[in-house]
């Protein structure tokens, strides 16, 4: 157990739908990062939150959004889903300037 | 922008042989460098990281990596491969100066260990 908890582990949904992925960071970590892993794109950084505020954006689509709550857990919202959004979505947390701890991921399948 | 190149998408070694996985980075200043391992259907586990102390970094499971600024490389090695080392390995970089701490990953190298 890495200390970073992601739920759900698996999600199957239809095109056009909206889903929410949840991440609880390791205790004491203020930063949360979201990554997408797919066969064709590899591991891509989506977005970072630090202590409730958006810190950096990567290759995140406009259909996707995220937030970090006062208890530091984060949610990634994916809407108007397309087949190409099928991927593993990872959350990682860190103390600034230190290493990154990854969760076990949420596997999203869009059918 | 930073980038990471991993040479060889697949590497196959015999059990007991040397493991060498190559990683080159592109950055104007030496970044932070990381190696992660991913076993099937699992998340990413940190093997080791370079943050500007010793250039030879020792990690878990007998792995080590050497930071070579002149070659912009951070290759991962292990003297003797075990069957349990079969997995996908990712090199990653983050920028130490701009405050952008998100990781940029290489495309990964799948390591096969033959008995």
Coordinates of C-alpha atoms in Angstrom, one line a residue:
Chain A
X1 CA 0.0 0.0 0.0
X2 CA 1.6 3.2 -1.2
X3 CA -0.6 5.5 1.0
X4 CA -2.3 7.0 -2.0
X5 CA -5.8 5.7 -2.5
X6 CA -7.7 5.8 -5.7
X7 CA -11.3 4.8 -6.2
X8 CA -12.8 3.1 -8.1
X9 CA -10.3 0.6 -9.4
X10 CA -12.3 -0.1 -12.5
X11 CA -15.0 1.8 -14.3
X12 CA -16.9 0.9 -17.4
X13 CA -19.2 3.5 -18.9
X14 CA -20.8 4.5 -22.2
X15 CA -19.7 7.2 -24.6
X16 CA -21.1 10.6 -23.8
X17 CA -21.3 9.9 -20.1
X18 CA -19.6 11.7 -17.2
X19 CA -17.5 10.0 -14.4
X20 CA -15.6 11.1 -11.3
X21 CA -12.4 9.6 -10.2
X22 CA -11.3 10.1 -6.6
X23 CA -7.8 10.3 -5.0
X24 CA -6.8 10.5 -1.4
X25 CA -3.1 11.6 -1.1
X26 CA -0.6 10.3 1.3
X27 CA -0.9 11.8 4.8
X28 CA 1.0 15.1 4.9
X29 CA 1.3 15.5 1.1
X30 CA -0.1 18.8 -0.2
X31 CA 0.4 18.2 -3.9
X32 CA -1.8 16.0 -6.0
X33 CA -1.0 15.2 -9.6
X34 CA -3.2 13.4 -12.2
X35 CA -1.7 11.4 -15.0
X36 CA -3.3 9.4 -17.9
X37 CA -1.6 6.2 -19.2
X38 CA -2.7 4.9 -22.6
X39 CA -1.1 2.6 -25.1
X40 CA -0.8 5.3 -27.8
X41 CA 0.1 8.4 -25.6
X42 CA 2.1 6.8 -22.8
X43 CA 2.1 8.5 -19.4
X44 CA 0.8 12.1 -19.7
X45 CA 0.6 14.7 -17.0
X46 CA -2.9 16.2 -16.8
X47 CA -3.1 18.6 -13.9
X48 CA -1.6 19.4 -10.5
X49 CA -3.2 20.8 -7.4
X50 CA -1.3 22.2 -4.4
X51 CA -3.2 22.7 -1.1
X52 CA -6.5 23.3 -2.9
X53 CA -5.3 25.5 -5.7
X54 CA -4.5 24.6 -9.3
X55 CA -0.7 24.7 -9.7
X56 CA 0.0 23.4 -13.2
X57 CA -1.8 22.1 -16.3
X58 CA -0.6 19.6 -18.7
X59 CA -2.3 17.9 -21.6
X60 CA -5.7 18.0 -20.1
X61 CA -8.8 18.2 -22.4
X62 CA -11.4 20.9 -21.8
X63 CA -13.9 18.1 -21.2
X64 CA -11.8 17.1 -18.1
X65 CA -11.6 19.1 -14.9
X66 CA -10.3 18.5 -11.4
X67 CA -10.4 20.0 -7.9
X68 CA -8.8 19.5 -4.6
X69 CA -10.9 19.8 -1.4
X70 CA -10.0 21.2 2.0
X71 CA -9.2 17.7 3.3
X72 CA -6.8 17.5 0.3
X73 CA -8.5 14.7 -1.5
X74 CA -8.9 15.3 -5.2
X75 CA -11.4 14.4 -7.9
X76 CA -10.9 14.2 -11.6
X77 CA -14.1 14.7 -13.6
X78 CA -14.3 13.4 -17.1
X79 CA -17.3 14.4 -19.2
X80 CA -18.7 13.7 -22.7
X81 CA -16.6 10.6 -22.7
X82 CA -15.2 9.2 -26.0
X83 CA -13.8 5.8 -26.8
X84 CA -10.3 7.3 -26.8
X85 CA -10.6 8.3 -23.2
X86 CA -10.2 4.7 -22.2
X87 CA -7.0 4.6 -20.2
X88 CA -5.5 4.1 -16.8
X89 CA -5.7 7.3 -14.7
X90 CA -3.2 7.7 -11.9
X91 CA -3.0 10.0 -9.1
X92 CA 0.3 10.9 -7.3
X93 CA 1.0 12.9 -4.3
X94 CA 4.2 14.6 -3.1
X95 CA 5.8 16.9 -0.6
X96 CA 7.3 19.7 -2.7
X97 CA 10.8 19.0 -3.9
X98 CA 10.6 15.4 -2.9
X99 CA 9.5 12.1 -4.5
X100 CA 6.1 11.3 -5.9
X101 CA 4.0 8.4 -4.6
X102 CA 1.5 6.9 -7.0
X103 CA -1.8 5.3 -6.4
X104 CA -2.7 2.0 -8.1
X105 CA -4.9 3.8 -10.6
X106 CA -8.4 3.7 -12.0
X107 CA -8.9 1.8 -15.2
X108 CA -11.6 3.5 -17.3
X109 CA -13.2 1.7 -20.1
X110 CA -15.5 3.6 -22.4
X111 CA -17.8 1.5 -24.6
Chain B
X1 CA 10.5 21.9 -22.5
X2 CA 12.0 18.9 -20.9
X3 CA 11.9 15.5 -22.5
X4 CA 13.1 12.1 -21.8
X5 CA 14.1 9.4 -24.3
X6 CA 14.3 5.8 -23.4
X7 CA 16.3 3.8 -25.9
X8 CA 14.7 0.4 -26.5
X9 CA 11.1 -0.3 -25.9
X10 CA 11.9 -3.9 -25.1
X11 CA 14.9 -5.4 -23.5
X12 CA 15.5 -9.1 -22.9
X13 CA 18.1 -10.5 -20.6
X14 CA 18.9 -13.9 -19.1
X15 CA 18.5 -14.5 -15.4
X16 CA 21.7 -13.5 -13.7
X17 CA 22.8 -11.2 -16.5
X18 CA 23.4 -7.5 -16.3
X19 CA 20.4 -5.2 -16.7
X20 CA 21.0 -1.9 -18.5
X21 CA 18.1 0.4 -19.3
X22 CA 19.0 3.6 -21.0
X23 CA 17.6 7.1 -20.4
X24 CA 18.6 10.4 -21.8
X25 CA 17.1 13.7 -20.9
X26 CA 16.9 17.0 -22.6
X27 CA 17.0 20.0 -20.3
X28 CA 18.9 23.3 -20.1
X29 CA 19.8 22.7 -16.5
X30 CA 20.2 19.4 -14.7
X31 CA 16.7 18.3 -13.6
X32 CA 15.5 15.9 -11.0
X33 CA 15.5 12.4 -12.4
X34 CA 13.6 9.3 -11.4
X35 CA 13.2 5.7 -12.4
X36 CA 9.8 4.0 -11.7
X37 CA 8.8 0.4 -12.2
X38 CA 5.3 -0.8 -13.1
X39 CA 4.3 -4.4 -12.7
X40 CA 1.3 -5.7 -14.6
X41 CA -2.0 -4.2 -13.4
X42 CA -0.3 -2.1 -10.8
X43 CA 0.7 1.5 -10.2
X44 CA 4.1 3.0 -10.4
X45 CA 6.7 2.3 -7.8
X46 CA 9.7 4.5 -7.2
X47 CA 13.0 2.7 -7.8
X48 CA 15.4 5.6 -7.2
X49 CA 15.8 9.4 -7.7
X50 CA 18.5 11.9 -8.4
X51 CA 18.2 15.3 -6.8
X52 CA 21.8 16.6 -7.0
X53 CA 23.6 14.8 -4.3
X54 CA 25.8 11.9 -5.3
X55 CA 25.8 11.1 -9.0
X56 CA 25.6 7.4 -8.4
X57 CA 22.2 6.7 -6.9
X58 CA 21.3 3.4 -5.3
X59 CA 17.7 2.3 -5.2
X60 CA 15.5 -0.6 -4.2
X61 CA 15.8 -4.2 -5.4
X62 CA 19.5 -3.8 -6.2
X63 CA 19.0 -1.2 -8.9
X64 CA 21.3 1.8 -9.3
X65 CA 21.6 4.7 -11.8
X66 CA 24.4 7.1 -12.6
X67 CA 23.8 10.7 -13.5
X68 CA 26.2 11.8 -16.2
X69 CA 25.8 15.5 -17.0
X70 CA 28.2 15.4 -20.0
X71 CA 26.1 12.7 -21.6
X72 CA 22.7 13.9 -20.3
X73 CA 22.1 10.4 -19.3
X74 CA 20.7 8.5 -16.3
X75 CA 20.9 4.9 -17.2
X76 CA 19.5 2.2 -14.8
X77 CA 21.6 -0.9 -14.0
X78 CA 21.4 -4.0 -12.0
X79 CA 24.3 -6.5 -11.8
X80 CA 22.2 -9.7 -11.9
X81 CA 18.7 -9.9 -13.2
X82 CA 16.0 -11.9 -11.4
X83 CA 12.8 -13.3 -12.8
X84 CA 10.9 -10.9 -10.5
X85 CA 12.5 -7.9 -12.3
X86 CA 10.3 -8.5 -15.4
X87 CA 8.2 -5.3 -15.6
X88 CA 8.0 -2.0 -17.4
X89 CA 10.4 0.7 -16.4
X90 CA 9.9 4.4 -16.8
X91 CA 12.5 7.2 -16.6
X92 CA 11.0 10.6 -15.6
X93 CA 12.2 14.1 -15.2
X94 CA 11.0 17.2 -13.3
X95 CA 12.3 20.7 -13.5
X96 CA 14.0 21.9 -10.3
X97 CA 14.1 25.5 -11.2
X98 CA 10.8 26.7 -12.5
X99 CA 8.7 25.2 -9.8
X100 CA 7.0 22.9 -12.3
X101 CA 7.3 19.7 -10.4
X102 CA 5.1 17.5 -12.6
X103 CA 6.9 14.5 -14.0
X104 CA 7.6 14.1 -17.7
X105 CA 7.9 10.4 -18.5
X106 CA 9.7 8.5 -21.1
X107 CA 7.9 6.0 -23.2
X108 CA 9.0 3.1 -21.1
X109 CA 11.1 -0.1 -21.5
X110 CA 9.6 -3.5 -21.0
X111 CA 12.2 -5.8 -19.4
X112 CA 11.9 -9.5 -20.0
X113 CA 14.0 -11.9 -18.0
X114 CA 14.6 -15.3 -19.6
X115 CA 15.3 -18.4 -17.4

